[in-house]
Amino acid sequence: MPDPKGAALAEETAWAKINLTLQITGRRADGYHELMSLVVFADLGDTLQFSESDALGLTIDGPFAAGLSSERDNLVLKAVEAFSALTATPLTPAIRLTKNLPVAAGIGGGSADAAAVLRGLCTLQGLSPGEGALQDLALGLGADVPVCLASRPAIMSGIGERLQPLAGFPAGALVLINPGLPLSTAAVFKARAAAFSKAETAPPPADFDGLLDWLRARPNDLEQAACSLVPAVRDVLAFLAATAGCRLARMSGSGATCFALYRSLAEAEKAAAQLQAAHERWWVRAAALRTAA
């Protein structure tokens, strides 16, 4: 168990990951789907604190702590063990995870937490594994972990291993809504009936209006399937689209979290307040887009 008396020596934020697009471009022989996704990060997330301890341990608190276990199969602990093996350095930090984001919600979840662990351990131990080795380790933990490791706008392709960082990404804001209903990623992929999308990785324009036009031509290929399984997703999208200042409403990842894009944080905060007042049981947050790591 973590030492409650140990002072935190490092802290990381696991930023919420948003798939502005998610196109399924094929399926490999091993069963993994290939994709093309424009991924950005919102200025909110889980927090992880690292302290010295004689034994590796994890405590979890926060509004969504009940959805996680601190057992050895937690991705946070797996990340520590994998990093220890990579660096040949036995590490036993006490980690406190404050779970502010909904679990299994299509916005990073365990992948963002695992990536934050890798960043925190590099800081805590003064270790800098080679970038290629660290990326390979991240991919071994999960397809979304490499993009979460950088936590900056990027086009992600393949199964998550190919990243094209985007410089000069336009500023903006968004509202995130999760209706609190379970939605299995495997079930969403199984329910998807459409043909594969054409693979293309041309970067978006660096201006906000140009970005919107680019996004409209590249949908989330899982959205229709998710709506068929959980109709509330369609309702969330309709409510978001009806807010003042909304430029685009879409589902993130395999759901059930949805987002709307706004030009300013003030517009997003006003929309979020109105939506939360009308739907008290939903998780609703406004945030700026993080345009750099």
Coordinates of C-alpha atoms in Angstrom, one line a residue:
M1 CA 0.0 0.0 0.0
P2 CA 1.2 3.6 -0.6
D3 CA 2.8 5.3 2.3
P4 CA 0.3 8.0 3.4
K5 CA 3.1 10.0 5.0
G6 CA 5.2 10.2 1.9
A7 CA 5.2 13.6 0.2
A8 CA 4.3 13.7 -3.5
L9 CA 7.4 14.0 -5.5
A10 CA 5.8 14.3 -8.9
E11 CA 2.3 15.0 -10.3
E12 CA 0.9 14.4 -13.8
T13 CA -2.4 15.1 -15.4
A14 CA -4.0 12.4 -17.6
W15 CA -5.6 14.8 -20.1
A16 CA -9.0 13.8 -21.6
K17 CA -8.5 12.5 -25.2
I18 CA -11.0 13.5 -27.8
N19 CA -11.3 11.8 -31.2
L20 CA -12.4 14.7 -33.4
T21 CA -12.6 12.2 -36.2
L22 CA -12.5 8.4 -36.2
Q23 CA -12.5 6.6 -39.5
I24 CA -12.1 2.8 -39.7
T25 CA -9.9 2.1 -42.7
G26 CA -9.5 -1.6 -42.6
R27 CA -9.0 -4.8 -40.5
R28 CA -5.7 -6.7 -40.2
A29 CA -5.3 -10.4 -40.3
D30 CA -4.9 -10.5 -36.5
G31 CA -8.3 -8.9 -36.1
Y32 CA -7.2 -5.5 -35.1
H33 CA -8.9 -2.6 -36.9
E34 CA -6.9 0.1 -38.6
L35 CA -8.0 3.7 -38.3
M36 CA -7.4 7.3 -39.0
S37 CA -8.2 9.8 -36.3
L38 CA -7.5 13.4 -35.5
V39 CA -6.9 13.3 -31.7
V40 CA -6.8 16.4 -29.5
F41 CA -6.8 16.8 -25.7
A42 CA -9.1 18.8 -23.4
D43 CA -7.8 21.0 -20.6
L44 CA -9.1 18.6 -17.9
G45 CA -8.3 15.2 -16.7
D46 CA -7.4 12.7 -14.0
T47 CA -4.5 13.5 -11.7
L48 CA -1.7 11.2 -10.6
Q49 CA 0.6 11.9 -7.6
F50 CA 3.8 9.9 -7.1
S51 CA 5.5 9.4 -3.8
E52 CA 8.4 7.2 -2.5
S53 CA 7.4 3.9 -1.0
D54 CA 8.9 0.5 -0.1
A55 CA 6.3 -1.3 -2.2
L56 CA 4.4 -0.5 -5.4
G57 CA 0.9 0.5 -4.6
L58 CA -2.1 2.4 -6.0
T59 CA -4.9 4.3 -4.2
I60 CA -7.9 5.6 -6.2
D61 CA -10.2 8.5 -5.2
G62 CA -12.3 11.0 -7.0
P63 CA -15.9 11.1 -8.4
F64 CA -15.3 8.0 -10.6
A65 CA -13.2 5.9 -8.3
A66 CA -15.9 3.3 -7.9
G67 CA -15.5 2.3 -11.5
L68 CA -11.9 1.1 -11.1
S69 CA -9.9 -1.4 -9.1
S70 CA -6.5 -1.0 -7.6
E71 CA -5.6 -4.7 -8.3
R72 CA -2.5 -5.7 -10.2
D73 CA -4.4 -5.7 -13.6
N74 CA -4.9 -2.0 -13.4
L75 CA -3.2 -0.3 -16.3
V76 CA -1.5 2.2 -14.0
L77 CA 0.3 -0.6 -12.2
K78 CA 1.0 -2.4 -15.5
A79 CA 2.7 0.8 -16.8
V80 CA 5.0 0.9 -13.8
E81 CA 6.0 -2.7 -14.2
A82 CA 6.6 -2.3 -17.9
F83 CA 8.7 0.9 -17.3
S84 CA 10.7 -0.9 -14.6
A85 CA 11.4 -3.8 -17.1
L86 CA 12.4 -1.4 -19.9
T87 CA 14.8 0.6 -17.7
A88 CA 16.0 -2.4 -15.7
T89 CA 15.3 -0.3 -12.6
P90 CA 13.0 -1.7 -9.9
L91 CA 10.4 1.0 -9.1
T92 CA 8.0 1.0 -6.2
P93 CA 6.2 4.3 -6.2
A94 CA 3.1 5.0 -4.2
I95 CA 0.6 6.3 -6.7
R96 CA -2.6 8.2 -6.0
L97 CA -5.0 8.4 -8.9
T98 CA -7.8 11.0 -8.6
K99 CA -10.4 9.8 -11.2
N100 CA -12.1 12.9 -12.5
L101 CA -13.2 11.5 -15.9
P102 CA -15.9 8.9 -16.5
V103 CA -14.6 5.3 -16.9
A104 CA -14.7 3.5 -20.3
A105 CA -16.2 6.6 -21.9
G106 CA -14.3 7.1 -25.2
I107 CA -12.0 9.9 -23.8
G108 CA -8.8 8.1 -22.9
G109 CA -9.6 6.6 -19.6
G110 CA -7.0 4.0 -18.6
S111 CA -4.8 4.8 -21.6
A112 CA -4.4 8.5 -20.5
D113 CA -3.7 7.3 -17.0
A114 CA -1.0 4.8 -18.2
A115 CA 0.6 7.5 -20.3
A116 CA 0.7 9.9 -17.4
V117 CA 2.4 7.2 -15.3
L118 CA 5.2 6.9 -18.0
R119 CA 5.7 10.7 -18.0
G120 CA 5.7 10.8 -14.2
L121 CA 8.2 8.0 -13.9
C122 CA 10.6 9.7 -16.3
T123 CA 10.4 12.8 -14.1
L124 CA 10.5 11.0 -10.8
Q125 CA 13.5 8.8 -11.7
G126 CA 15.4 11.1 -14.0
L127 CA 15.2 8.5 -16.6
S128 CA 14.8 9.1 -20.3
P129 CA 14.3 5.9 -22.3
G130 CA 14.9 6.3 -26.1
E131 CA 11.8 7.7 -27.8
G132 CA 11.3 4.6 -29.9
A133 CA 11.5 2.2 -27.0
L134 CA 9.1 4.3 -24.9
Q135 CA 6.6 4.4 -27.8
D136 CA 6.9 0.7 -28.2
L137 CA 6.2 0.2 -24.5
A138 CA 3.3 2.6 -24.7
L139 CA 1.7 0.7 -27.6
G140 CA 2.2 -2.6 -25.7
L141 CA 0.0 -1.1 -23.0
G142 CA -2.8 -0.1 -25.4
A143 CA -3.5 1.4 -28.8
D144 CA -4.3 4.9 -27.4
V145 CA -1.4 5.1 -25.0
P146 CA 1.2 6.4 -27.5
V147 CA -0.9 9.4 -28.5
C148 CA -1.8 10.1 -24.9
L149 CA 1.9 10.0 -24.0
A150 CA 2.5 13.1 -26.1
S151 CA -0.9 14.7 -25.2
R152 CA -0.8 17.0 -28.2
P153 CA -2.9 17.3 -31.4
A154 CA -2.0 14.6 -33.8
I155 CA -3.3 12.4 -36.6
M156 CA -3.2 8.8 -35.4
S157 CA -3.3 5.9 -37.9
G158 CA -2.6 2.2 -38.1
I159 CA -3.7 0.7 -34.8
G160 CA -2.4 3.8 -33.0
E161 CA 1.3 3.3 -33.6
R162 CA 1.7 6.0 -36.4
L163 CA 1.5 9.5 -35.1
Q164 CA 1.7 12.7 -37.1
P165 CA 2.0 15.7 -34.7
L166 CA 0.2 18.8 -35.7
A167 CA 1.9 22.2 -35.1
G168 CA -0.1 25.5 -35.2
F169 CA -3.4 23.8 -34.2
P170 CA -6.1 26.4 -33.9
A171 CA -7.4 27.5 -30.4
G172 CA -10.9 26.5 -29.5
A173 CA -13.1 25.0 -26.8
L174 CA -15.5 22.2 -26.3
V175 CA -18.3 20.8 -24.1
L176 CA -18.1 17.1 -23.2
I177 CA -21.2 15.1 -22.1
N178 CA -21.4 11.6 -20.9
P179 CA -24.9 10.3 -20.2
G180 CA -23.7 7.8 -17.7
L181 CA -24.8 4.7 -19.7
P182 CA -22.5 1.8 -20.5
L183 CA -21.3 1.3 -24.0
S184 CA -19.0 -1.6 -24.9
T185 CA -16.3 -0.8 -27.5
A186 CA -16.4 -4.4 -28.7
A187 CA -20.2 -4.2 -29.1
V188 CA -19.9 -1.0 -31.1
F189 CA -17.4 -2.4 -33.5
K190 CA -19.5 -5.5 -33.9
A191 CA -22.6 -3.4 -34.7
R192 CA -20.8 -1.3 -37.3
A193 CA -22.1 -2.3 -40.8
A194 CA -20.6 0.4 -43.0
A195 CA -17.8 -0.2 -45.5
F196 CA -14.2 0.9 -44.6
S197 CA -13.3 4.5 -45.1
K198 CA -10.6 5.6 -47.4
A199 CA -7.3 6.1 -45.6
E200 CA -6.0 9.6 -45.8
T201 CA -3.8 11.6 -43.5
A202 CA -3.7 15.1 -45.0
P203 CA -3.4 17.5 -42.1
P204 CA -6.2 20.0 -41.3
P205 CA -5.9 23.7 -42.0
A206 CA -4.5 25.8 -39.1
D207 CA -7.5 28.1 -38.9
F208 CA -10.7 27.3 -36.9
D209 CA -13.1 27.6 -39.8
G210 CA -10.9 25.5 -42.1
L211 CA -10.6 22.9 -39.4
L212 CA -14.4 22.7 -39.2
D213 CA -14.7 22.1 -43.0
W214 CA -12.0 19.4 -42.8
L215 CA -13.8 17.7 -39.9
R216 CA -17.2 17.7 -41.6
A217 CA -15.6 15.6 -44.4
R218 CA -14.3 13.0 -41.9
P219 CA -16.9 11.6 -39.5
N220 CA -16.8 9.2 -36.6
D221 CA -17.5 5.8 -38.3
L222 CA -18.6 4.3 -35.0
E223 CA -21.2 6.9 -34.2
Q224 CA -24.2 5.3 -36.0
A225 CA -23.5 1.9 -34.4
A226 CA -23.2 3.5 -31.0
C227 CA -26.5 5.3 -31.4
S228 CA -28.2 2.1 -32.4
L229 CA -27.0 0.4 -29.2
V230 CA -27.6 3.4 -26.9
P231 CA -30.2 5.8 -28.4
A232 CA -29.3 8.3 -25.6
V233 CA -26.1 9.1 -27.6
R234 CA -28.3 10.5 -30.4
D235 CA -30.2 12.6 -27.8
V236 CA -27.0 14.0 -26.4
L237 CA -25.7 15.0 -29.9
A238 CA -29.0 16.8 -30.6
F239 CA -28.9 18.7 -27.4
L240 CA -25.3 19.7 -28.0
A241 CA -26.0 20.8 -31.6
A242 CA -28.8 23.0 -30.4
T243 CA -26.7 25.1 -28.1
A244 CA -25.7 28.6 -29.1
G245 CA -22.2 28.8 -30.7
C246 CA -22.0 25.1 -31.4
R247 CA -19.9 24.6 -34.6
L248 CA -19.9 20.7 -34.6
A249 CA -21.4 18.0 -32.4
R250 CA -20.0 14.5 -32.6
M251 CA -19.2 11.4 -30.5
S252 CA -15.7 10.7 -29.3
G253 CA -14.1 7.3 -29.8
S254 CA -16.5 4.5 -29.3
G255 CA -18.6 6.6 -26.9
A256 CA -20.6 7.2 -25.0
T257 CA -19.0 10.6 -24.4
C258 CA -20.0 13.3 -27.0
F259 CA -18.5 16.7 -27.7
A260 CA -19.4 20.0 -29.3
L261 CA -16.8 22.5 -30.6
Y262 CA -17.0 26.2 -29.9
R263 CA -14.8 29.1 -30.9
S264 CA -14.4 30.4 -27.4
L265 CA -14.3 29.0 -23.9
A266 CA -16.9 31.5 -22.8
E267 CA -19.4 30.0 -25.3
A268 CA -18.6 26.5 -24.2
E269 CA -19.0 27.4 -20.5
K270 CA -22.4 29.0 -21.2
A271 CA -23.6 26.0 -23.1
A272 CA -22.3 23.6 -20.5
A273 CA -24.1 25.4 -17.7
Q274 CA -27.4 25.3 -19.6
L275 CA -27.0 21.6 -20.4
Q276 CA -26.1 20.7 -16.9
A277 CA -29.1 22.5 -15.5
A278 CA -31.4 20.7 -17.9
H279 CA -29.8 17.3 -17.4
E280 CA -28.6 17.0 -13.8
R281 CA -27.6 13.3 -14.1
W282 CA -25.3 13.8 -17.0
W283 CA -21.6 14.5 -16.7
V284 CA -21.1 17.8 -18.4
R285 CA -17.8 19.8 -18.7
A286 CA -16.5 22.7 -20.7
A287 CA -12.8 23.0 -21.4
A288 CA -10.3 24.7 -23.7
L289 CA -8.5 22.6 -26.3
R290 CA -4.8 22.0 -25.4
T291 CA -2.9 23.1 -28.5
A292 CA 0.5 22.0 -27.2
A293 CA 1.9 19.4 -24.7

